[in-house]
């Protein structure tokens, strides 16, 4: 937890309401997201009880497993989920655009992409388990499953993998996104309770928000009291209607909370880099669609050494890019780096727009800018700098002492012998510079390397399940 977030939590405790820690929204929100709220049987690793899902807050769809330990009923339930989710996903693959790439062939990218929203991280983890439990199944031979179940598993696995990818918005956990934009007066563990976190953001802490009778747990596990007093008698009765209504009482409150969270996030303006990251998501989604069309095998149970190293490298680069983008988009995030000395803000007190370096044909325009700042600057001379105010501009620190910082602009001034209008900050202007540079952000959004269409040696061999895969139960 950063220093500013810690201070915001203390202030939330003092004022009795959550404090904003972002001025813009750092995730993309689809115009038609698919809200997915799974519920599982307590004490079981992956015995689904029910799911409520849909793209309309007023029309939730409830799917129930009346006997979660019955294998046939579980996969019949998975087929119902597939019937609701797969047409939603496929609807985004129809309309595409051609994207030109430097030193590579153009590719088709979907104009939009599906978005899955779950209540919390536990919902993401359970969805990952559902994907793993269904993507290797077969619709023929021994132990067959209904049509659509294996494909559902592959898409659920894909969404949960993207949920772990920094900056991706294809699958969001409502509690994570709320906590990224507001700091409550409770612990990070308590922020996983969607009802409690929303209470802090809207009206302040409320004991009723933690009452499972008023706001049942956001899943995927049910409340023990509900299991003993309501669910167990309903299952013993054998009445499907009674079981369905009991589970509806557990899911409908969470359904309302998730849509309430979406509404709160929509009120924030999107950050400048959100659209670019969504382009990358659309490219990744298009790559996954192409893989399925070309007969690629299901995702492996675990990565090999090379694949794991490549995935780790991609995620590290994505995390670094995401951190920089958030800082450039949001002054509150940039303030964290000002506290550590990696960024500084101040007022321009002097400029030398026509300053040059070198002689003759090697002479280069290098305007000088002097800034008065109260921030502690821990950036050594010669460090490359960037600024959120002029994202295409590059600068280099010349000196920093006694509250005065001198830097020279190295790029982003135009091609003339004098700087383009507005390229050099003017005296009296408030500016911010940082050693976090966003040079990499200008590149065209490409599909992730693990989601590009198969171009080496043709499509892979069809996947052949082993006997162990066929015998494996939902676990």
Tab-separated table of C-alpha atoms in Angstrom:
chain	number	residue	atom	x	y	z
A	1	UNK	CA	0.000	0.000	0.000
A	2	UNK	CA	1.362	3.405	-0.989
A	3	UNK	CA	1.746	6.341	1.364
A	4	UNK	CA	-1.035	8.390	-0.222
A	5	UNK	CA	-3.427	5.440	-0.108
A	6	UNK	CA	-2.605	4.934	3.560
A	7	UNK	CA	-3.310	8.597	4.228
A	8	UNK	CA	-6.569	8.337	2.298
A	9	UNK	CA	-7.616	5.371	4.450
A	10	UNK	CA	-6.890	7.327	7.619
A	11	UNK	CA	-8.897	10.240	6.290
A	12	UNK	CA	-11.757	7.878	5.406
A	13	UNK	CA	-11.811	6.653	8.996
A	14	UNK	CA	-11.803	10.228	10.278
A	15	UNK	CA	-14.552	11.451	7.929
A	16	UNK	CA	-16.579	8.248	7.831
A	17	UNK	CA	-16.642	7.922	4.048
A	18	UNK	CA	-14.302	6.490	1.412
A	19	UNK	CA	-11.844	8.898	-0.204
A	20	UNK	CA	-11.134	9.108	-3.947
A	21	UNK	CA	-7.626	8.001	-4.939
A	22	UNK	CA	-8.163	8.510	-8.676
A	23	UNK	CA	-9.550	11.363	-10.732
A	24	UNK	CA	-10.298	9.258	-13.832
A	25	UNK	CA	-11.445	5.723	-14.526
A	26	UNK	CA	-8.548	3.386	-15.291
A	27	UNK	CA	-10.591	0.563	-16.831
A	28	UNK	CA	-12.791	0.273	-19.877
A	29	UNK	CA	-16.504	-0.291	-19.286
A	30	UNK	CA	-18.453	-1.884	-22.098
A	31	UNK	CA	-21.799	-0.480	-23.134
A	32	UNK	CA	-23.135	-4.026	-22.688
A	33	UNK	CA	-21.084	-5.982	-20.150
A	34	UNK	CA	-21.993	-9.513	-19.126
A	35	UNK	CA	-22.383	-9.662	-15.345
A	36	UNK	CA	-21.653	-13.181	-14.090
A	37	UNK	CA	-22.256	-14.129	-10.445
A	38	UNK	CA	-21.400	-17.767	-9.671
A	39	UNK	CA	-22.383	-19.564	-6.481
A	40	UNK	CA	-20.907	-22.848	-5.272
A	41	UNK	CA	-21.671	-25.376	-2.585
A	42	UNK	CA	-19.716	-24.742	0.610
A	43	UNK	CA	-17.087	-27.335	1.383
A	44	UNK	CA	-16.721	-28.385	-2.255
A	45	UNK	CA	-13.892	-27.261	-4.523
A	46	UNK	CA	-16.035	-26.718	-7.599
A	47	UNK	CA	-19.605	-27.870	-7.108
A	48	UNK	CA	-21.688	-25.098	-8.686
A	49	UNK	CA	-25.009	-24.280	-7.101
A	50	UNK	CA	-26.194	-21.501	-9.369
A	51	UNK	CA	-25.236	-18.531	-11.472
A	52	UNK	CA	-26.980	-15.278	-12.207
A	53	UNK	CA	-25.894	-13.621	-15.425
A	54	UNK	CA	-27.031	-11.169	-18.051
A	55	UNK	CA	-26.357	-7.886	-19.819
A	56	UNK	CA	-29.422	-6.028	-18.535
A	57	UNK	CA	-29.728	-4.984	-14.901
A	58	UNK	CA	-33.502	-5.473	-15.087
A	59	UNK	CA	-33.407	-8.928	-16.657
A	60	UNK	CA	-31.122	-11.293	-14.732
A	61	UNK	CA	-31.067	-14.946	-15.742
A	62	UNK	CA	-30.844	-17.505	-12.931
A	63	UNK	CA	-29.402	-20.963	-13.643
A	64	UNK	CA	-29.570	-23.517	-10.823
A	65	UNK	CA	-28.096	-26.966	-10.105
A	66	UNK	CA	-30.647	-28.677	-7.890
A	67	UNK	CA	-28.180	-31.424	-6.878
A	68	UNK	CA	-24.606	-30.059	-7.113
A	69	UNK	CA	-22.952	-33.442	-6.459
A	70	UNK	CA	-24.668	-35.009	-9.457
A	71	UNK	CA	-22.216	-34.961	-12.384
A	72	UNK	CA	-24.878	-35.021	-15.108
A	73	UNK	CA	-26.765	-32.112	-13.539
A	74	UNK	CA	-23.539	-30.104	-13.202
A	75	UNK	CA	-22.694	-30.440	-16.870
A	76	UNK	CA	-26.284	-29.765	-17.873
A	77	UNK	CA	-25.966	-26.533	-15.884
A	78	UNK	CA	-22.678	-25.767	-17.665
A	79	UNK	CA	-24.483	-26.250	-20.977
A	80	UNK	CA	-27.082	-23.685	-19.882
A	81	UNK	CA	-24.310	-21.246	-19.008
A	82	UNK	CA	-22.780	-21.891	-22.426
A	83	UNK	CA	-26.133	-21.197	-24.051
A	84	UNK	CA	-26.221	-17.772	-22.400
A	85	UNK	CA	-22.542	-16.786	-22.618
A	86	UNK	CA	-21.305	-18.143	-25.956
A	87	UNK	CA	-23.783	-16.229	-28.176
A	88	UNK	CA	-22.819	-13.057	-26.305
A	89	UNK	CA	-19.119	-13.682	-27.018
A	90	UNK	CA	-19.685	-14.710	-30.637
A	91	UNK	CA	-21.682	-11.555	-31.314
A	92	UNK	CA	-18.530	-9.445	-31.056
A	93	UNK	CA	-16.522	-11.474	-33.564
A	94	UNK	CA	-18.666	-10.640	-36.595
A	95	UNK	CA	-17.664	-7.013	-37.179
A	96	UNK	CA	-13.941	-6.413	-37.696
A	97	UNK	CA	-11.482	-3.843	-38.990
A	98	UNK	CA	-8.185	-4.295	-40.805
A	99	UNK	CA	-5.188	-3.140	-38.763
A	100	UNK	CA	-1.925	-2.366	-40.525
A	101	UNK	CA	1.269	-3.339	-38.726
A	102	UNK	CA	4.827	-2.207	-39.241
A	103	UNK	CA	7.025	-5.020	-40.569
A	104	UNK	CA	4.151	-7.491	-40.312
A	105	UNK	CA	1.072	-8.535	-42.222
A	106	UNK	CA	-2.189	-6.737	-41.416
A	107	UNK	CA	-4.726	-8.576	-39.306
A	108	UNK	CA	-8.439	-8.400	-38.588
A	109	UNK	CA	-9.416	-6.941	-35.223
A	110	UNK	CA	-12.901	-6.954	-33.731
A	111	UNK	CA	-14.550	-3.550	-33.528
A	112	UNK	CA	-15.577	-4.347	-29.965
A	113	UNK	CA	-15.038	-7.154	-27.481
A	114	UNK	CA	-17.043	-8.899	-24.766
A	115	UNK	CA	-16.560	-7.967	-21.136
A	116	UNK	CA	-17.202	-10.221	-18.156
A	117	UNK	CA	-17.759	-8.632	-14.726
A	118	UNK	CA	-17.814	-10.676	-11.501
A	119	UNK	CA	-18.282	-9.431	-7.921
A	120	UNK	CA	-14.788	-10.131	-6.557
A	121	UNK	CA	-11.495	-11.975	-7.005
A	122	UNK	CA	-13.005	-15.157	-5.601
A	123	UNK	CA	-15.441	-15.040	-8.500
A	124	UNK	CA	-12.512	-14.871	-10.925
A	125	UNK	CA	-10.837	-17.844	-9.209
A	126	UNK	CA	-14.005	-19.942	-9.341
A	127	UNK	CA	-14.536	-19.034	-13.002
A	128	UNK	CA	-10.974	-20.187	-13.694
A	129	UNK	CA	-11.767	-23.496	-12.012
A	130	UNK	CA	-14.941	-23.870	-14.063
A	131	UNK	CA	-12.915	-23.298	-17.215
A	132	UNK	CA	-10.317	-25.874	-16.255
A	133	UNK	CA	-13.047	-28.388	-15.385
A	134	UNK	CA	-14.832	-28.096	-18.729
A	135	UNK	CA	-12.383	-27.210	-21.498
A	136	UNK	CA	-10.937	-30.750	-21.827
A	137	UNK	CA	-14.298	-32.519	-21.995
A	138	UNK	CA	-15.573	-34.349	-25.068
A	139	UNK	CA	-19.038	-34.366	-26.524
A	140	UNK	CA	-18.668	-37.955	-27.771
A	141	UNK	CA	-17.141	-41.201	-26.595
A	142	UNK	CA	-17.042	-42.141	-22.905
A	143	UNK	CA	-18.287	-39.616	-20.375
A	144	UNK	CA	-19.689	-37.191	-22.986
A	145	UNK	CA	-20.861	-33.708	-22.060
A	146	UNK	CA	-23.472	-31.512	-23.775
A	147	UNK	CA	-22.512	-29.459	-26.820
A	148	UNK	CA	-20.906	-26.137	-26.019
A	149	UNK	CA	-19.411	-27.152	-22.680
A	150	UNK	CA	-15.788	-27.579	-23.886
A	151	UNK	CA	-15.961	-24.289	-25.805
A	152	UNK	CA	-17.375	-22.581	-22.716
A	153	UNK	CA	-14.401	-23.870	-20.725
A	154	UNK	CA	-11.927	-22.441	-23.211
A	155	UNK	CA	-13.549	-19.018	-23.153
A	156	UNK	CA	-13.792	-18.980	-19.346
A	157	UNK	CA	-10.112	-19.907	-19.154
A	158	UNK	CA	-9.264	-17.133	-21.606
A	159	UNK	CA	-11.203	-14.516	-19.663
A	160	UNK	CA	-9.578	-15.465	-16.356
A	161	UNK	CA	-6.124	-15.377	-17.945
A	162	UNK	CA	-6.819	-11.871	-19.204
A	163	UNK	CA	-8.090	-10.898	-15.750
A	164	UNK	CA	-4.533	-11.449	-14.501
A	165	UNK	CA	-3.041	-9.366	-17.323
A	166	UNK	CA	-2.224	-5.820	-16.088
A	167	UNK	CA	-4.464	-3.195	-17.627
A	168	UNK	CA	-6.826	-5.629	-19.351
A	169	UNK	CA	-10.556	-4.974	-19.028
A	170	UNK	CA	-11.941	-8.133	-20.636
A	171	UNK	CA	-12.753	-9.519	-17.186
A	172	UNK	CA	-13.142	-7.266	-14.158
A	173	UNK	CA	-13.740	-7.915	-10.474
A	174	UNK	CA	-16.023	-5.185	-9.120
A	175	UNK	CA	-14.295	-4.983	-5.728
A	176	UNK	CA	-10.846	-4.599	-7.320
A	177	UNK	CA	-11.937	-1.757	-9.565
A	178	UNK	CA	-13.730	0.075	-6.762
A	179	UNK	CA	-10.701	-0.272	-4.480
A	180	UNK	CA	-8.467	1.048	-7.285
A	181	UNK	CA	-10.470	4.281	-7.348
A	182	UNK	CA	-11.551	4.753	-3.715
A	183	UNK	CA	-9.846	4.118	-0.372
A	184	UNK	CA	-12.134	2.932	2.408
A	185	UNK	CA	-11.503	2.972	6.140
A	186	UNK	CA	-11.292	-0.815	6.340
A	187	UNK	CA	-8.591	-3.323	5.513
A	188	UNK	CA	-7.878	-4.630	2.032
A	189	UNK	CA	-9.297	-8.000	3.114
A	190	UNK	CA	-12.555	-6.343	4.180
A	191	UNK	CA	-12.685	-4.527	0.831
A	192	UNK	CA	-13.362	-7.927	-0.748
A	193	UNK	CA	-16.879	-7.636	0.709
A	194	UNK	CA	-18.723	-5.819	-2.074
A	195	UNK	CA	-21.595	-4.646	0.129
A	196	UNK	CA	-19.267	-3.220	2.790
A	197	UNK	CA	-17.028	-1.489	0.239
A	198	UNK	CA	-19.981	0.105	-1.545
A	199	UNK	CA	-21.362	1.293	1.788
A	200	UNK	CA	-18.082	3.114	2.504
A	201	UNK	CA	-18.104	4.742	-0.950
A	202	UNK	CA	-21.712	5.895	-0.915
A	203	UNK	CA	-22.962	6.516	2.621
A	204	UNK	CA	-20.171	5.524	4.969
A	205	UNK	CA	-19.684	2.314	6.986
A	206	UNK	CA	-22.865	0.441	7.799
A	207	UNK	CA	-23.154	-2.632	10.022
A	208	UNK	CA	-26.067	-3.834	7.889
A	209	UNK	CA	-23.689	-4.191	4.937
A	210	UNK	CA	-21.964	-7.051	6.745
A	211	UNK	CA	-25.194	-8.799	7.750
A	212	UNK	CA	-25.507	-11.947	5.578
A	213	UNK	CA	-29.284	-11.907	6.009
A	214	UNK	CA	-29.519	-8.464	4.389
A	215	UNK	CA	-26.593	-8.695	1.978
A	216	UNK	CA	-25.603	-12.341	1.413
A	217	UNK	CA	-21.957	-13.018	0.535
A	218	UNK	CA	-21.081	-12.040	-3.019
A	219	UNK	CA	-19.971	-15.611	-3.630
A	220	UNK	CA	-18.856	-17.923	-4.762
A	221	UNK	CA	-19.324	-19.679	-1.382
A	222	UNK	CA	-22.623	-19.419	0.447
A	223	UNK	CA	-23.099	-18.361	4.073
A	224	UNK	CA	-22.965	-21.314	6.544
A	225	UNK	CA	-26.159	-20.149	8.238
A	226	UNK	CA	-27.998	-20.159	4.918
A	227	UNK	CA	-26.621	-23.628	4.149
A	228	UNK	CA	-27.854	-25.116	7.410
A	229	UNK	CA	-31.175	-23.341	7.808
A	230	UNK	CA	-32.395	-22.857	4.235
A	231	UNK	CA	-30.454	-24.754	1.583
A	232	UNK	CA	-30.155	-28.151	3.286
A	233	UNK	CA	-33.909	-28.435	4.069
A	234	UNK	CA	-34.740	-27.310	0.520
A	235	UNK	CA	-32.508	-30.004	-0.985
A	236	UNK	CA	-33.882	-32.653	1.341
A	237	UNK	CA	-37.389	-31.766	0.207
A	238	UNK	CA	-36.398	-32.441	-3.405
A	239	UNK	CA	-38.375	-29.446	-4.611
A	240	UNK	CA	-36.629	-27.715	-7.519
A	241	UNK	CA	-38.829	-24.628	-7.097
A	242	UNK	CA	-37.912	-24.313	-3.417
A	243	UNK	CA	-34.200	-24.671	-4.154
A	244	UNK	CA	-34.395	-22.124	-6.983
A	245	UNK	CA	-36.161	-19.517	-4.858
A	246	UNK	CA	-33.728	-20.042	-1.986
A	247	UNK	CA	-30.755	-19.449	-4.281
A	248	UNK	CA	-32.441	-16.454	-5.874
A	249	UNK	CA	-32.495	-14.738	-2.469
A	250	UNK	CA	-28.713	-15.191	-2.281
A	251	UNK	CA	-27.900	-13.886	-5.747
A	252	UNK	CA	-30.305	-11.009	-6.360
A	253	UNK	CA	-28.750	-8.672	-3.735
A	254	UNK	CA	-25.286	-9.226	-5.240
A	255	UNK	CA	-26.716	-8.662	-8.715
A	256	UNK	CA	-27.944	-5.229	-7.632
A	257	UNK	CA	-24.616	-4.422	-5.965
A	258	UNK	CA	-22.557	-5.249	-9.066
A	259	UNK	CA	-24.683	-3.002	-11.271
A	260	UNK	CA	-24.461	-0.294	-8.631
A	261	UNK	CA	-20.657	-0.586	-8.757
A	262	UNK	CA	-20.747	-0.326	-12.544
A	263	UNK	CA	-22.814	2.837	-12.254
A	264	UNK	CA	-20.330	4.420	-9.846
A	265	UNK	CA	-17.416	3.644	-12.150
A	266	UNK	CA	-19.274	5.021	-15.169
A	267	UNK	CA	-19.532	8.394	-13.429
A	268	UNK	CA	-15.741	8.775	-13.658
A	269	UNK	CA	-14.339	9.994	-16.994
A	270	UNK	CA	-12.085	7.402	-18.685
A	271	UNK	CA	-8.333	7.975	-18.581
A	272	UNK	CA	-6.582	8.922	-21.807
A	273	UNK	CA	-4.867	5.523	-22.091
A	274	UNK	CA	-7.968	3.402	-21.496
A	275	UNK	CA	-8.932	3.352	-25.185
A	276	UNK	CA	-5.458	2.153	-26.192
A	277	UNK	CA	-5.527	-0.700	-23.699
A	278	UNK	CA	-8.987	-1.688	-24.944
A	279	UNK	CA	-7.564	-1.852	-28.461
A	280	UNK	CA	-5.056	-4.366	-27.156
A	281	UNK	CA	-7.890	-6.321	-25.539
A	282	UNK	CA	-9.764	-6.326	-28.840
A	283	UNK	CA	-6.652	-7.590	-30.584
A	284	UNK	CA	-6.232	-10.352	-28.025
A	285	UNK	CA	-9.895	-11.335	-28.330
A	286	UNK	CA	-9.560	-11.473	-32.121
A	287	UNK	CA	-6.495	-13.669	-31.783
A	288	UNK	CA	-8.365	-16.097	-29.532
A	289	UNK	CA	-11.255	-16.207	-31.994
A	290	UNK	CA	-8.823	-16.994	-34.819
A	291	UNK	CA	-7.194	-19.767	-32.793
A	292	UNK	CA	-10.536	-21.441	-32.196
A	293	UNK	CA	-11.436	-21.151	-35.879
A	294	UNK	CA	-8.138	-22.786	-36.878
A	295	UNK	CA	-8.555	-25.761	-34.572
A	296	UNK	CA	-6.056	-24.853	-31.871
A	297	UNK	CA	-6.004	-27.208	-28.856
A	298	UNK	CA	-7.364	-26.199	-25.439
A	299	UNK	CA	-5.119	-24.156	-23.182
A	300	UNK	CA	-2.599	-26.343	-21.375
A	301	UNK	CA	-3.156	-27.251	-17.744
A	302	UNK	CA	0.131	-25.557	-16.957
A	303	UNK	CA	2.772	-23.731	-18.960
A	304	UNK	CA	6.062	-25.299	-19.876
A	305	UNK	CA	9.281	-23.569	-18.880
A	306	UNK	CA	9.608	-21.511	-22.071
A	307	UNK	CA	5.923	-20.563	-22.209
A	308	UNK	CA	5.945	-19.615	-18.525
A	309	UNK	CA	9.010	-17.404	-18.972
A	310	UNK	CA	7.467	-15.722	-22.024
A	311	UNK	CA	4.189	-15.129	-20.184
A	312	UNK	CA	6.026	-13.660	-17.192
A	313	UNK	CA	8.022	-11.315	-19.456
A	314	UNK	CA	4.843	-10.119	-21.192
A	315	UNK	CA	3.093	-9.482	-17.894
A	316	UNK	CA	6.082	-7.606	-16.464
A	317	UNK	CA	6.166	-5.336	-19.523
A	318	UNK	CA	2.417	-4.857	-19.326
A	319	UNK	CA	2.620	-3.964	-15.632
A	320	UNK	CA	5.347	-1.393	-16.262
A	321	UNK	CA	3.337	0.130	-19.113
A	322	UNK	CA	0.149	0.158	-17.028
A	323	UNK	CA	1.875	1.920	-14.114
A	324	UNK	CA	3.212	4.635	-16.406
A	325	UNK	CA	-0.092	5.080	-18.203
A	326	UNK	CA	-2.015	5.452	-14.947
A	327	UNK	CA	0.471	8.047	-13.707
A	328	UNK	CA	0.264	10.054	-16.945
A	329	UNK	CA	-3.534	9.882	-16.945
A	330	UNK	CA	-4.121	10.763	-13.304
A	331	UNK	CA	-2.532	13.526	-11.167
A	332	UNK	CA	-3.393	11.602	-7.978
A	333	UNK	CA	-1.425	8.596	-9.193
A	334	UNK	CA	1.445	10.833	-10.324
A	335	UNK	CA	1.522	12.306	-6.809
A	336	UNK	CA	2.801	8.936	-5.565
A	337	UNK	CA	5.882	9.318	-7.756
A	338	UNK	CA	6.343	12.910	-6.664
A	339	UNK	CA	6.577	11.663	-3.086
A	340	UNK	CA	9.297	9.169	-4.028
A	341	UNK	CA	11.269	11.754	-6.012
A	342	UNK	CA	10.649	10.100	-9.393
A	343	UNK	CA	8.554	13.061	-10.542
A	344	UNK	CA	8.284	16.753	-9.770
A	345	UNK	CA	5.815	19.527	-10.483
A	346	UNK	CA	6.257	23.252	-10.382
A	347	UNK	CA	6.033	26.572	-12.181
A	348	UNK	CA	8.138	27.506	-15.187
A	349	UNK	CA	10.236	30.569	-14.271
A	350	UNK	CA	12.508	30.859	-17.319
A	351	UNK	CA	12.918	29.431	-20.819
A	352	UNK	CA	15.528	29.648	-23.584
A	353	UNK	CA	13.582	28.451	-26.665
A	354	UNK	CA	16.413	29.021	-29.160
A	355	UNK	CA	19.159	27.234	-27.213
A	356	UNK	CA	21.198	24.869	-29.406
A	357	UNK	CA	23.962	22.290	-28.978
A	358	UNK	CA	26.752	21.349	-31.386
A	359	UNK	CA	28.289	23.204	-34.309
A	360	UNK	CA	27.679	23.341	-38.022
A	361	UNK	CA	25.524	20.612	-39.499
A	362	UNK	CA	25.441	18.761	-36.176
A	363	UNK	CA	23.828	21.698	-34.414
A	364	UNK	CA	20.577	20.662	-32.714
A	365	UNK	CA	17.808	22.686	-31.155
A	366	UNK	CA	17.682	22.025	-27.406
A	367	UNK	CA	15.447	24.561	-25.602
A	368	UNK	CA	16.139	25.044	-21.884
A	369	UNK	CA	13.386	25.239	-19.276
A	370	UNK	CA	13.844	26.226	-15.629
A	371	UNK	CA	11.195	25.122	-13.145
A	372	UNK	CA	10.700	26.149	-9.515
A	373	UNK	CA	9.466	23.215	-7.454
A	374	UNK	CA	8.863	22.334	-3.808
A	375	UNK	CA	9.132	18.605	-4.552
A	376	UNK	CA	12.133	16.523	-3.583
A	377	UNK	CA	13.908	15.608	-6.840
A	378	UNK	CA	15.884	12.356	-6.728
A	379	UNK	CA	16.577	12.127	-10.440
A	380	UNK	CA	20.241	12.245	-11.537
A	381	UNK	CA	21.343	14.635	-14.304
A	382	UNK	CA	21.183	13.128	-17.757
A	383	UNK	CA	17.995	11.146	-17.032
A	384	UNK	CA	15.366	11.102	-19.772
A	385	UNK	CA	12.114	12.773	-18.731
A	386	UNK	CA	8.533	12.836	-19.953
A	387	UNK	CA	5.545	15.009	-19.172
A	388	UNK	CA	1.808	14.272	-19.084
A	389	UNK	CA	1.074	17.738	-20.519
A	390	UNK	CA	2.983	17.013	-23.750
A	391	UNK	CA	3.074	13.256	-24.228
A	392	UNK	CA	5.106	13.375	-27.413
A	393	UNK	CA	7.815	15.480	-25.812
A	394	UNK	CA	11.150	14.185	-24.539
A	395	UNK	CA	13.453	16.013	-22.167
A	396	UNK	CA	16.660	15.500	-20.218
A	397	UNK	CA	17.474	16.686	-16.722
A	398	UNK	CA	20.383	19.158	-16.656
A	399	UNK	CA	20.506	20.087	-12.981
A	400	UNK	CA	18.368	20.181	-9.827
A	401	UNK	CA	19.374	22.214	-6.790
A	402	UNK	CA	17.903	24.738	-4.365
A	403	UNK	CA	14.364	24.156	-5.616
A	404	UNK	CA	15.242	24.990	-9.225
A	405	UNK	CA	15.270	22.322	-11.912
A	406	UNK	CA	16.766	22.928	-15.343
A	407	UNK	CA	16.003	20.596	-18.206
A	408	UNK	CA	16.483	20.607	-21.955
A	409	UNK	CA	13.881	19.471	-24.440
A	410	UNK	CA	15.209	16.811	-26.793
A	411	UNK	CA	12.227	15.901	-28.975
A	412	UNK	CA	8.665	16.830	-29.765
A	413	UNK	CA	9.418	20.357	-31.017
A	414	UNK	CA	8.612	19.901	-34.706
A	415	UNK	CA	11.002	19.879	-37.671
A	416	UNK	CA	11.657	23.601	-38.027
A	417	UNK	CA	14.656	25.622	-36.885
A	418	UNK	CA	12.502	27.034	-34.116
A	419	UNK	CA	10.184	25.148	-31.766
A	420	UNK	CA	6.612	24.618	-32.916
A	421	UNK	CA	4.058	26.822	-31.146
A	422	UNK	CA	3.267	25.389	-27.722
A	423	UNK	CA	6.125	22.874	-27.789
A	424	UNK	CA	8.117	24.745	-25.133
A	425	UNK	CA	6.394	25.571	-21.832
A	426	UNK	CA	5.962	29.272	-21.199
A	427	UNK	CA	6.917	31.192	-18.059
A	428	UNK	CA	4.182	30.916	-15.443
A	429	UNK	CA	2.898	27.566	-16.751
A	430	UNK	CA	2.388	24.738	-14.258
A	431	UNK	CA	4.142	21.574	-15.467
A	432	UNK	CA	5.056	18.103	-14.266
A	433	UNK	CA	8.017	16.003	-15.397
A	434	UNK	CA	8.934	12.454	-14.467
A	435	UNK	CA	11.541	9.817	-15.124
A	436	UNK	CA	8.641	7.526	-16.070
A	437	UNK	CA	8.611	7.803	-19.858
A	438	UNK	CA	5.860	6.586	-22.162
A	439	UNK	CA	7.866	6.171	-25.361
A	440	UNK	CA	6.434	2.673	-25.808
A	441	UNK	CA	2.839	3.885	-25.768
A	442	UNK	CA	2.819	5.216	-29.299
A	443	UNK	CA	3.078	1.772	-30.853
A	444	UNK	CA	0.007	0.340	-32.554
A	445	UNK	CA	-2.040	-1.965	-30.370
A	446	UNK	CA	-1.226	-5.553	-31.339
A	447	UNK	CA	-2.662	-8.881	-30.259
A	448	UNK	CA	-0.742	-10.474	-27.426
A	449	UNK	CA	1.947	-12.892	-28.659
A	450	UNK	CA	0.130	-15.899	-27.201
A	451	UNK	CA	-3.102	-14.938	-28.978
A	452	UNK	CA	-1.854	-14.243	-32.522
A	453	UNK	CA	-3.187	-16.432	-35.338
A	454	UNK	CA	-1.221	-19.585	-36.122
A	455	UNK	CA	1.344	-18.679	-38.780
A	456	UNK	CA	4.079	-21.284	-38.276
A	457	UNK	CA	3.524	-24.599	-40.032
A	458	UNK	CA	-0.268	-24.333	-40.270
A	459	UNK	CA	-2.896	-25.121	-37.650
A	460	UNK	CA	-1.903	-27.394	-34.767
A	461	UNK	CA	-3.028	-30.997	-34.541
A	462	UNK	CA	-6.508	-31.437	-33.045
A	463	UNK	CA	-6.466	-32.108	-29.332
A	464	UNK	CA	-6.854	-35.751	-28.368
A	465	UNK	CA	-7.972	-36.194	-24.739
A	466	UNK	CA	-6.284	-38.889	-22.710
A	467	UNK	CA	-8.123	-41.529	-20.718
A	468	UNK	CA	-7.210	-39.579	-17.592
A	469	UNK	CA	-8.949	-36.483	-18.992
A	470	UNK	CA	-12.059	-38.488	-19.810
A	471	UNK	CA	-12.252	-40.043	-16.354
A	472	UNK	CA	-11.516	-36.849	-14.410
A	473	UNK	CA	-14.468	-35.575	-12.426
A	474	UNK	CA	-15.304	-31.895	-11.883
A	475	UNK	CA	-12.424	-31.042	-9.587
